[in-house]
Amino acid sequence: RAELAAWLGRAARGAPLGRLEEAADGVCFLLVLDALTGGASSLLARANFRCRDADDRLRNLRLFDGALAASLPEGSPRRPSPDWELLALGNAREVLGLARWVRALALQNDPGGGRLSAYDGRARVREALRAQAGGGAGGAPGAVPPEEGGGWRASRGSCCAVSWSGWRRTSSCASG
């Protein structure tokens, strides 16, 4: 589990996750899919990088599920069918199952790891936040671009928690 959390965090944002359950917000899964598809969609501009509760996490996970349906390469491992609601609550078994599947997908579609190692998840998140702040893709309300004091930072409790003025992690975060 720890090795899988480290792989998922590095693949998505260049730094390992502390716990695998931190991926329950769906952001790491979205970032890995974005890397594997070459960042060709506006997927991240619709993601919520500031999940406050299970409903926010569930929206990200459904966004991921929809993107899989639209972009899964031919011959990929069979699409997962986790209990998305349990996953959004941070259920360890569901998160582990999806993380294993995402790693299998990455190994099959990027065997040498070239796309994932060249991927700059932090830059892609900044682009998404700018798009959200500009109202471009209907992203999270209240998004502030990095140059105006918004942005993101890695933190416990979320794969890609956003750093906002006055932001505080609450007990509704995936890792408690």
Short mmCIF file of N, CA, C and O in Angstrom, two decimals, residues 45-167:
data_model
loop_
_atom_site.label_atom_id
_atom_site.label_comp_id
_atom_site.label_asym_id
_atom_site.label_seq_id
_atom_site.Cartn_x
_atom_site.Cartn_y
_atom_site.Cartn_z
N ALA A 45 -9.80 21.21 -15.88
CA ALA A 45 -10.46 22.50 -15.67
C ALA A 45 -11.82 22.32 -15.01
O ALA A 45 -12.37 23.27 -14.46
N ARG A 46 -12.33 21.09 -15.02
CA ARG A 46 -13.63 20.82 -14.38
C ARG A 46 -13.46 20.16 -13.02
O ARG A 46 -14.43 19.92 -12.32
N ALA A 47 -12.23 19.86 -12.63
CA ALA A 47 -11.96 19.19 -11.36
C ALA A 47 -12.02 20.17 -10.20
O ALA A 47 -11.75 21.36 -10.35
N ASN A 48 -12.36 19.65 -9.04
CA ASN A 48 -12.38 20.44 -7.82
C ASN A 48 -11.12 20.09 -7.03
O ASN A 48 -11.00 18.99 -6.52
N PHE A 49 -10.20 21.03 -6.93
CA PHE A 49 -8.95 20.81 -6.21
C PHE A 49 -9.08 21.17 -4.74
O PHE A 49 -8.11 21.15 -4.01
N ARG A 50 -10.28 21.51 -4.32
CA ARG A 50 -10.52 21.97 -2.95
C ARG A 50 -11.70 21.21 -2.35
O ARG A 50 -12.64 21.80 -1.83
N CYS A 51 -11.65 19.90 -2.45
CA CYS A 51 -12.76 19.07 -1.95
C CYS A 51 -12.93 19.26 -0.45
O CYS A 51 -11.97 19.16 0.31
N ARG A 52 -14.16 19.54 -0.08
CA ARG A 52 -14.46 19.74 1.34
C ARG A 52 -15.20 18.57 1.96
O ARG A 52 -15.21 18.43 3.17
N ASP A 53 -15.85 17.78 1.12
CA ASP A 53 -16.63 16.68 1.65
C ASP A 53 -16.74 15.56 0.63
O ASP A 53 -16.20 15.65 -0.47
N ALA A 54 -17.45 14.51 1.00
CA ALA A 54 -17.58 13.34 0.13
C ALA A 54 -18.28 13.68 -1.18
O ALA A 54 -17.97 13.10 -2.22
N ASP A 55 -19.21 14.62 -1.16
CA ASP A 55 -19.90 15.00 -2.40
C ASP A 55 -18.94 15.63 -3.40
O ASP A 55 -19.00 15.35 -4.59
N ASP A 56 -18.05 16.49 -2.92
CA ASP A 56 -17.04 17.09 -3.80
C ASP A 56 -16.12 16.02 -4.38
O ASP A 56 -15.80 16.02 -5.56
N ARG A 57 -15.68 15.08 -3.52
CA ARG A 57 -14.81 14.01 -3.98
C ARG A 57 -15.54 13.11 -4.98
O ARG A 57 -14.96 12.70 -5.99
N LEU A 58 -16.82 12.85 -4.73
CA LEU A 58 -17.60 12.01 -5.62
C LEU A 58 -17.73 12.65 -7.01
O LEU A 58 -17.64 11.96 -8.03
N ARG A 59 -17.90 13.96 -7.06
CA ARG A 59 -17.97 14.65 -8.36
C ARG A 59 -16.67 14.46 -9.15
O ARG A 59 -16.69 14.21 -10.35
N ASN A 60 -15.52 14.57 -8.47
CA ASN A 60 -14.24 14.34 -9.14
C ASN A 60 -14.12 12.90 -9.62
O ASN A 60 -13.64 12.64 -10.73
N LEU A 61 -14.55 11.96 -8.80
CA LEU A 61 -14.45 10.56 -9.18
C LEU A 61 -15.37 10.24 -10.35
O LEU A 61 -15.00 9.47 -11.24
N ARG A 62 -16.53 10.84 -10.40
CA ARG A 62 -17.44 10.63 -11.54
C ARG A 62 -16.87 11.29 -12.81
O ARG A 62 -17.06 10.78 -13.90
N LEU A 63 -16.19 12.40 -12.64
CA LEU A 63 -15.51 13.04 -13.76
C LEU A 63 -14.43 12.08 -14.31
O LEU A 63 -14.31 11.90 -15.52
N PHE A 64 -13.70 11.46 -13.42
CA PHE A 64 -12.69 10.48 -13.80
C PHE A 64 -13.34 9.30 -14.52
O PHE A 64 -12.88 8.87 -15.58
N ASP A 65 -14.43 8.78 -13.98
CA ASP A 65 -15.13 7.64 -14.59
C ASP A 65 -15.62 8.00 -15.99
O ASP A 65 -15.48 7.21 -16.92
N GLY A 66 -16.18 9.18 -16.15
CA GLY A 66 -16.64 9.62 -17.46
C GLY A 66 -15.50 9.78 -18.45
O GLY A 66 -15.62 9.43 -19.63
N ALA A 67 -14.37 10.28 -17.97
CA ALA A 67 -13.21 10.44 -18.84
C ALA A 67 -12.67 9.08 -19.27
O ALA A 67 -12.22 8.92 -20.41
N LEU A 68 -12.72 8.10 -18.39
CA LEU A 68 -12.29 6.75 -18.76
C LEU A 68 -13.16 6.21 -19.88
O LEU A 68 -12.65 5.62 -20.83
N ALA A 69 -14.47 6.41 -19.76
CA ALA A 69 -15.37 5.91 -20.79
C ALA A 69 -15.06 6.52 -22.14
O ALA A 69 -15.18 5.87 -23.17
N ALA A 70 -14.65 7.78 -22.14
CA ALA A 70 -14.40 8.49 -23.39
C ALA A 70 -13.00 8.27 -23.95
O ALA A 70 -12.80 8.38 -25.15
N SER A 71 -12.02 7.96 -23.10
CA SER A 71 -10.64 7.97 -23.59
C SER A 71 -9.85 6.70 -23.33
O SER A 71 -8.66 6.68 -23.60
N LEU A 72 -10.48 5.67 -22.84
CA LEU A 72 -9.73 4.45 -22.53
C LEU A 72 -9.19 3.82 -23.81
O LEU A 72 -9.96 3.50 -24.71
N PRO A 73 -7.87 3.68 -23.92
CA PRO A 73 -7.29 3.10 -25.14
C PRO A 73 -7.71 1.65 -25.35
O PRO A 73 -7.98 0.93 -24.40
N GLU A 74 -7.74 1.24 -26.60
CA GLU A 74 -8.06 -0.13 -26.96
C GLU A 74 -7.06 -1.08 -26.30
O GLU A 74 -5.87 -0.81 -26.25
N GLY A 75 -7.56 -2.19 -25.76
CA GLY A 75 -6.69 -3.18 -25.14
C GLY A 75 -6.31 -2.85 -23.71
O GLY A 75 -5.50 -3.55 -23.11
N SER A 76 -6.89 -1.80 -23.14
CA SER A 76 -6.59 -1.44 -21.76
C SER A 76 -7.23 -2.45 -20.81
O SER A 76 -8.17 -3.15 -21.18
N PRO A 77 -6.74 -2.49 -19.58
CA PRO A 77 -7.38 -3.38 -18.60
C PRO A 77 -8.87 -3.03 -18.49
O PRO A 77 -9.26 -1.88 -18.68
N ARG A 78 -9.69 -4.05 -18.20
CA ARG A 78 -11.13 -3.83 -18.09
C ARG A 78 -11.41 -2.68 -17.12
O ARG A 78 -10.81 -2.59 -16.05
N ARG A 79 -12.31 -1.80 -17.54
CA ARG A 79 -12.64 -0.62 -16.76
C ARG A 79 -13.12 -1.00 -15.36
O ARG A 79 -13.91 -1.92 -15.21
N PRO A 80 -12.64 -0.30 -14.35
CA PRO A 80 -13.03 -0.65 -12.98
C PRO A 80 -14.48 -0.27 -12.70
O PRO A 80 -15.05 0.61 -13.36
N SER A 81 -15.05 -0.93 -11.72
CA SER A 81 -16.40 -0.57 -11.30
C SER A 81 -16.46 -0.55 -9.78
O SER A 81 -17.15 -1.34 -9.16
N PRO A 82 -15.69 0.37 -9.18
CA PRO A 82 -15.72 0.44 -7.71
C PRO A 82 -17.04 1.04 -7.22
O PRO A 82 -17.81 1.58 -8.00
N ASP A 83 -17.26 0.94 -5.94
CA ASP A 83 -18.39 1.64 -5.32
C ASP A 83 -17.90 3.08 -5.15
O ASP A 83 -17.15 3.40 -4.23
N TRP A 84 -18.29 3.95 -6.07
CA TRP A 84 -17.78 5.32 -6.10
C TRP A 84 -18.10 6.08 -4.82
O TRP A 84 -17.30 6.89 -4.36
N GLU A 85 -19.28 5.80 -4.21
CA GLU A 85 -19.64 6.50 -2.97
C GLU A 85 -18.71 6.11 -1.83
O GLU A 85 -18.26 6.95 -1.06
N LEU A 86 -18.42 4.81 -1.72
CA LEU A 86 -17.49 4.36 -0.68
C LEU A 86 -16.09 4.92 -0.94
O LEU A 86 -15.39 5.31 0.00
N LEU A 87 -15.69 4.94 -2.20
CA LEU A 87 -14.39 5.48 -2.55
C LEU A 87 -14.28 6.94 -2.12
O LEU A 87 -13.27 7.37 -1.56
N ALA A 88 -15.34 7.71 -2.36
CA ALA A 88 -15.36 9.13 -1.99
C ALA A 88 -15.28 9.32 -0.48
O ALA A 88 -14.82 10.36 0.00
N LEU A 89 -15.71 8.32 0.26
CA LEU A 89 -15.61 8.38 1.72
C LEU A 89 -14.23 7.96 2.22
O LEU A 89 -13.96 7.99 3.41
N GLY A 90 -13.36 7.54 1.29
CA GLY A 90 -12.00 7.16 1.66
C GLY A 90 -11.87 5.70 2.05
O GLY A 90 -10.89 5.32 2.70
N ASN A 91 -12.81 4.84 1.63
CA ASN A 91 -12.74 3.42 1.93
C ASN A 91 -11.43 2.85 1.38
O ASN A 91 -11.17 2.90 0.18
N ALA A 92 -10.61 2.31 2.27
CA ALA A 92 -9.27 1.87 1.90
C ALA A 92 -9.29 0.80 0.82
O ALA A 92 -8.47 0.83 -0.11
N ARG A 93 -10.19 -0.14 0.91
CA ARG A 93 -10.24 -1.22 -0.09
C ARG A 93 -10.60 -0.70 -1.47
O ARG A 93 -10.02 -1.11 -2.48
N GLU A 94 -11.55 0.22 -1.54
CA GLU A 94 -11.95 0.79 -2.83
C GLU A 94 -10.83 1.64 -3.43
O GLU A 94 -10.57 1.58 -4.62
N VAL A 95 -10.18 2.45 -2.60
CA VAL A 95 -9.08 3.29 -3.08
C VAL A 95 -7.93 2.40 -3.57
O VAL A 95 -7.36 2.64 -4.64
N LEU A 96 -7.62 1.36 -2.82
CA LEU A 96 -6.55 0.44 -3.20
C LEU A 96 -6.86 -0.24 -4.54
O LEU A 96 -6.00 -0.31 -5.42
N GLY A 97 -8.09 -0.69 -4.71
CA GLY A 97 -8.47 -1.34 -5.96
C GLY A 97 -8.34 -0.42 -7.16
O GLY A 97 -7.80 -0.81 -8.21
N LEU A 98 -8.82 0.80 -7.03
CA LEU A 98 -8.72 1.75 -8.14
C LEU A 98 -7.27 2.15 -8.41
O LEU A 98 -6.85 2.25 -9.56
N ALA A 99 -6.51 2.34 -7.35
CA ALA A 99 -5.09 2.71 -7.53
C ALA A 99 -4.33 1.59 -8.24
O ALA A 99 -3.50 1.86 -9.12
N ARG A 100 -4.61 0.34 -7.90
CA ARG A 100 -3.96 -0.78 -8.59
C ARG A 100 -4.33 -0.78 -10.08
O ARG A 100 -3.49 -1.02 -10.94
N TRP A 101 -5.60 -0.54 -10.37
CA TRP A 101 -6.04 -0.52 -11.75
C TRP A 101 -5.38 0.62 -12.53
O TRP A 101 -4.94 0.43 -13.65
N VAL A 102 -5.30 1.79 -11.92
CA VAL A 102 -4.67 2.94 -12.58
C VAL A 102 -3.20 2.65 -12.85
O VAL A 102 -2.68 2.98 -13.92
N ARG A 103 -2.52 2.00 -11.91
CA ARG A 103 -1.12 1.65 -12.16
C ARG A 103 -1.00 0.63 -13.29
O ARG A 103 -0.12 0.75 -14.14
N ALA A 104 -1.90 -0.35 -13.35
CA ALA A 104 -1.88 -1.32 -14.45
C ALA A 104 -2.12 -0.62 -15.78
O ALA A 104 -1.47 -0.92 -16.79
N LEU A 105 -3.04 0.34 -15.79
CA LEU A 105 -3.30 1.12 -17.01
C LEU A 105 -2.05 1.89 -17.43
O LEU A 105 -1.69 1.91 -18.60
N ALA A 106 -1.40 2.51 -16.47
CA ALA A 106 -0.19 3.28 -16.77
C ALA A 106 0.93 2.37 -17.28
O ALA A 106 1.60 2.72 -18.25
N LEU A 107 1.11 1.23 -16.66
CA LEU A 107 2.17 0.32 -17.10
C LEU A 107 1.91 -0.22 -18.50
O LEU A 107 2.84 -0.42 -19.27
N GLN A 108 0.64 -0.43 -18.84
CA GLN A 108 0.31 -0.93 -20.17
C GLN A 108 0.44 0.15 -21.24
O GLN A 108 0.90 -0.11 -22.34
N ASN A 109 0.06 1.38 -20.92
CA ASN A 109 0.04 2.44 -21.92
C ASN A 109 1.28 3.32 -21.92
O ASN A 109 1.46 4.13 -22.82
N ASP A 110 2.10 3.19 -20.91
CA ASP A 110 3.36 3.94 -20.82
C ASP A 110 4.41 3.04 -20.17
O ASP A 110 4.87 3.32 -19.06
N PRO A 111 4.76 1.93 -20.84
CA PRO A 111 5.62 0.91 -20.21
C PRO A 111 6.96 1.45 -19.70
O PRO A 111 7.42 1.03 -18.65
N GLY A 112 7.56 2.35 -20.40
CA GLY A 112 8.84 2.90 -19.95
C GLY A 112 8.68 4.02 -18.94
O GLY A 112 9.65 4.48 -18.35
N GLY A 113 7.47 4.49 -18.75
CA GLY A 113 7.21 5.58 -17.81
C GLY A 113 7.60 6.95 -18.31
O GLY A 113 7.64 7.90 -17.54
N GLY A 114 7.89 7.07 -19.60
CA GLY A 114 8.34 8.34 -20.17
C GLY A 114 7.33 9.46 -20.06
O GLY A 114 7.67 10.58 -19.67
N ARG A 115 6.08 9.17 -20.39
CA ARG A 115 5.05 10.23 -20.31
C ARG A 115 4.82 10.67 -18.87
O ARG A 115 4.69 11.85 -18.59
N LEU A 116 4.75 9.70 -17.96
CA LEU A 116 4.52 10.05 -16.56
C LEU A 116 5.69 10.81 -15.95
O LEU A 116 5.49 11.75 -15.19
N SER A 117 6.91 10.42 -16.30
CA SER A 117 8.06 11.13 -15.71
C SER A 117 8.23 12.52 -16.30
O SER A 117 8.74 13.42 -15.63
N ALA A 118 7.77 12.73 -17.53
CA ALA A 118 7.87 14.05 -18.16
C ALA A 118 6.69 14.95 -17.79
O ALA A 118 6.73 16.15 -18.03
N TYR A 119 5.66 14.37 -17.21
CA TYR A 119 4.44 15.11 -16.90
C TYR A 119 4.66 16.05 -15.72
O TYR A 119 5.23 15.67 -14.71
N ASP A 120 4.19 17.28 -15.86
CA ASP A 120 4.29 18.27 -14.78
C ASP A 120 2.90 18.52 -14.22
O ASP A 120 2.18 19.41 -14.67
N GLY A 121 2.52 17.71 -13.25
CA GLY A 121 1.19 17.82 -12.66
C GLY A 121 0.94 19.16 -12.01
O GLY A 121 -0.16 19.71 -12.08
N ARG A 122 1.95 19.72 -11.40
CA ARG A 122 1.79 21.03 -10.75
C ARG A 122 1.44 22.11 -11.76
O ARG A 122 0.57 22.93 -11.53
N ALA A 123 2.13 22.09 -12.90
CA ALA A 123 1.84 23.09 -13.94
C ALA A 123 0.44 22.89 -14.51
O ALA A 123 -0.28 23.86 -14.77
N ARG A 124 0.02 21.63 -14.66
CA ARG A 124 -1.33 21.36 -15.19
C ARG A 124 -2.40 21.82 -14.21
O ARG A 124 -3.43 22.34 -14.62
N VAL A 125 -2.14 21.68 -12.91
CA VAL A 125 -3.10 22.16 -11.91
C VAL A 125 -3.18 23.68 -11.96
O VAL A 125 -4.27 24.26 -11.91
N ARG A 126 -2.02 24.35 -12.10
CA ARG A 126 -2.04 25.81 -12.20
C ARG A 126 -2.84 26.27 -13.42
O ARG A 126 -3.63 27.21 -13.34
N GLU A 127 -2.66 25.59 -14.56
CA GLU A 127 -3.44 25.91 -15.76
C GLU A 127 -4.93 25.73 -15.51
O GLU A 127 -5.75 26.57 -15.92
N ALA A 128 -5.28 24.64 -14.85
CA ALA A 128 -6.70 24.37 -14.55
C ALA A 128 -7.28 25.44 -13.63
O ALA A 128 -8.41 25.90 -13.83
N LEU A 129 -6.51 25.84 -12.63
CA LEU A 129 -6.99 26.88 -11.71
C LEU A 129 -7.18 28.21 -12.44
O LEU A 129 -8.13 28.94 -12.16
N ARG A 130 -6.27 28.52 -13.37
CA ARG A 130 -6.44 29.75 -14.16
C ARG A 130 -7.72 29.67 -14.99
O ARG A 130 -8.45 30.64 -15.10
N ALA A 131 -7.96 28.51 -15.61
CA ALA A 131 -9.16 28.33 -16.42
C ALA A 131 -10.41 28.46 -15.56
O ALA A 131 -11.40 29.08 -15.97
N GLN A 132 -10.36 27.91 -14.36
CA GLN A 132 -11.51 27.99 -13.46
C GLN A 132 -11.76 29.43 -13.01
O GLN A 132 -12.89 29.88 -12.94
N ALA A 133 -10.69 30.14 -12.69
CA ALA A 133 -10.83 31.53 -12.24
C ALA A 133 -11.36 32.42 -13.35
O ALA A 133 -12.10 33.36 -13.09
N GLY A 134 -11.02 32.08 -14.60
CA GLY A 134 -11.50 32.85 -15.74
C GLY A 134 -12.89 32.45 -16.17
O GLY A 134 -13.46 33.03 -17.06
N GLY A 135 -13.44 31.42 -15.50
CA GLY A 135 -14.78 30.96 -15.85
C GLY A 135 -14.80 30.12 -17.10
O GLY A 135 -15.84 29.83 -17.64
N GLY A 136 -13.61 29.70 -17.56
CA GLY A 136 -13.50 29.01 -18.83
C GLY A 136 -14.22 27.68 -18.91
O GLY A 136 -14.96 27.44 -19.82
N ALA A 137 -14.02 26.77 -17.98
CA ALA A 137 -14.56 25.43 -18.13
C ALA A 137 -15.56 25.05 -17.07
O ALA A 137 -15.87 23.89 -16.88
N GLY A 138 -16.09 25.99 -16.35
CA GLY A 138 -17.09 25.66 -15.34
C GLY A 138 -16.52 24.90 -14.17
O GLY A 138 -17.10 23.96 -13.69
N GLY A 139 -15.36 25.28 -13.72
CA GLY A 139 -14.69 24.58 -12.64
C GLY A 139 -15.20 25.00 -11.28
O GLY A 139 -16.30 25.49 -11.13
N ALA A 140 -14.37 24.81 -10.31
CA ALA A 140 -14.75 25.09 -8.93
C ALA A 140 -15.00 26.56 -8.72
O ALA A 140 -14.23 27.40 -9.17
N PRO A 141 -16.10 26.90 -8.05
CA PRO A 141 -16.37 28.31 -7.80
C PRO A 141 -15.34 28.91 -6.86
O PRO A 141 -14.85 28.25 -5.96
N GLY A 142 -15.01 30.16 -7.12
CA GLY A 142 -14.10 30.86 -6.23
C GLY A 142 -12.64 30.56 -6.45
O GLY A 142 -11.81 30.90 -5.64
N ALA A 143 -12.32 29.89 -7.56
CA ALA A 143 -10.92 29.57 -7.83
C ALA A 143 -10.14 30.85 -8.06
O ALA A 143 -10.60 31.76 -8.71
N VAL A 144 -8.95 30.90 -7.49
CA VAL A 144 -8.10 32.07 -7.62
C VAL A 144 -6.80 31.64 -8.30
O VAL A 144 -6.16 30.70 -7.84
N PRO A 145 -6.43 32.29 -9.40
CA PRO A 145 -5.19 31.87 -10.06
C PRO A 145 -3.97 32.12 -9.17
O PRO A 145 -3.99 33.01 -8.31
N PRO A 146 -2.90 31.34 -9.38
CA PRO A 146 -1.71 31.47 -8.53
C PRO A 146 -1.14 32.87 -8.47
O PRO A 146 -0.68 33.31 -7.42
N GLU A 147 -1.15 33.58 -9.59
CA GLU A 147 -0.56 34.92 -9.58
C GLU A 147 -1.36 35.93 -8.76
O GLU A 147 -0.91 37.02 -8.47
N GLU A 148 -2.58 35.53 -8.34
CA GLU A 148 -3.40 36.41 -7.52
C GLU A 148 -3.54 35.88 -6.09
O GLU A 148 -4.50 36.17 -5.40
N GLY A 149 -2.60 35.04 -5.68
CA GLY A 149 -2.60 34.55 -4.31
C GLY A 149 -3.19 33.18 -4.14
O GLY A 149 -3.17 32.62 -3.06
N GLY A 150 -3.75 32.59 -5.19
CA GLY A 150 -4.27 31.23 -5.12
C GLY A 150 -3.15 30.27 -5.41
O GLY A 150 -1.98 30.61 -5.37
N GLY A 151 -3.50 29.06 -5.75
CA GLY A 151 -2.49 28.08 -6.09
C GLY A 151 -2.72 26.81 -5.32
O GLY A 151 -3.77 26.64 -4.72
N TRP A 152 -1.75 25.93 -5.35
CA TRP A 152 -1.91 24.69 -4.61
C TRP A 152 -0.61 24.27 -4.00
O TRP A 152 0.45 24.70 -4.40
N ARG A 153 -0.74 23.44 -3.02
CA ARG A 153 0.43 22.90 -2.37
C ARG A 153 0.08 21.49 -1.93
O ARG A 153 -1.07 21.17 -1.68
N ALA A 154 1.06 20.67 -1.85
CA ALA A 154 0.83 19.31 -1.37
C ALA A 154 0.58 19.39 0.13
O ALA A 154 1.21 20.16 0.83
N SER A 155 -0.34 18.61 0.61
CA SER A 155 -0.60 18.59 2.04
C SER A 155 -1.21 17.26 2.41
O SER A 155 -1.73 16.55 1.57
N ARG A 156 -1.17 16.92 3.67
CA ARG A 156 -1.87 15.73 4.13
C ARG A 156 -3.35 15.98 3.99
O ARG A 156 -3.83 17.05 4.28
N GLY A 157 -4.06 14.98 3.54
CA GLY A 157 -5.51 15.11 3.47
C GLY A 157 -6.01 15.24 2.05
O GLY A 157 -7.19 15.11 1.81
N SER A 158 -5.13 15.50 1.11
CA SER A 158 -5.57 15.58 -0.28
C SER A 158 -4.37 15.39 -1.18
O SER A 158 -3.27 15.79 -0.85
N CYS A 159 -4.61 14.79 -2.31
CA CYS A 159 -3.52 14.60 -3.27
C CYS A 159 -3.02 15.96 -3.72
O CYS A 159 -1.83 16.17 -3.86
N CYS A 160 -3.90 16.87 -3.96
CA CYS A 160 -3.52 18.19 -4.47
C CYS A 160 -4.34 19.26 -3.79
O CYS A 160 -5.16 19.92 -4.42
N ALA A 161 -4.20 19.41 -2.50
CA ALA A 161 -4.99 20.39 -1.78
C ALA A 161 -4.63 21.80 -2.23
O ALA A 161 -3.49 22.11 -2.47
N VAL A 162 -5.63 22.63 -2.36
CA VAL A 162 -5.41 24.00 -2.80
C VAL A 162 -5.14 24.87 -1.58
O VAL A 162 -5.77 24.74 -0.56
N SER A 163 -4.19 25.75 -1.72
CA SER A 163 -3.86 26.66 -0.65
C SER A 163 -4.57 27.98 -0.89
O SER A 163 -4.29 28.70 -1.83
N TRP A 164 -5.53 28.30 -0.07
CA TRP A 164 -6.33 29.52 -0.22
C TRP A 164 -6.18 30.32 1.07
O TRP A 164 -5.96 29.76 2.12
N SER A 165 -6.37 31.60 0.96
CA SER A 165 -6.31 32.40 2.18
C SER A 165 -7.47 31.98 3.07
O SER A 165 -8.60 31.89 2.64
N GLY A 166 -7.16 31.65 4.30
CA GLY A 166 -8.19 31.25 5.24
C GLY A 166 -8.59 29.80 5.12
O GLY A 166 -9.47 29.35 5.84
N TRP A 167 -7.96 29.02 4.23
CA TRP A 167 -8.34 27.63 4.06
C TRP A 167 -7.86 26.81 5.23
O TRP A 167 -6.76 26.97 5.72
#
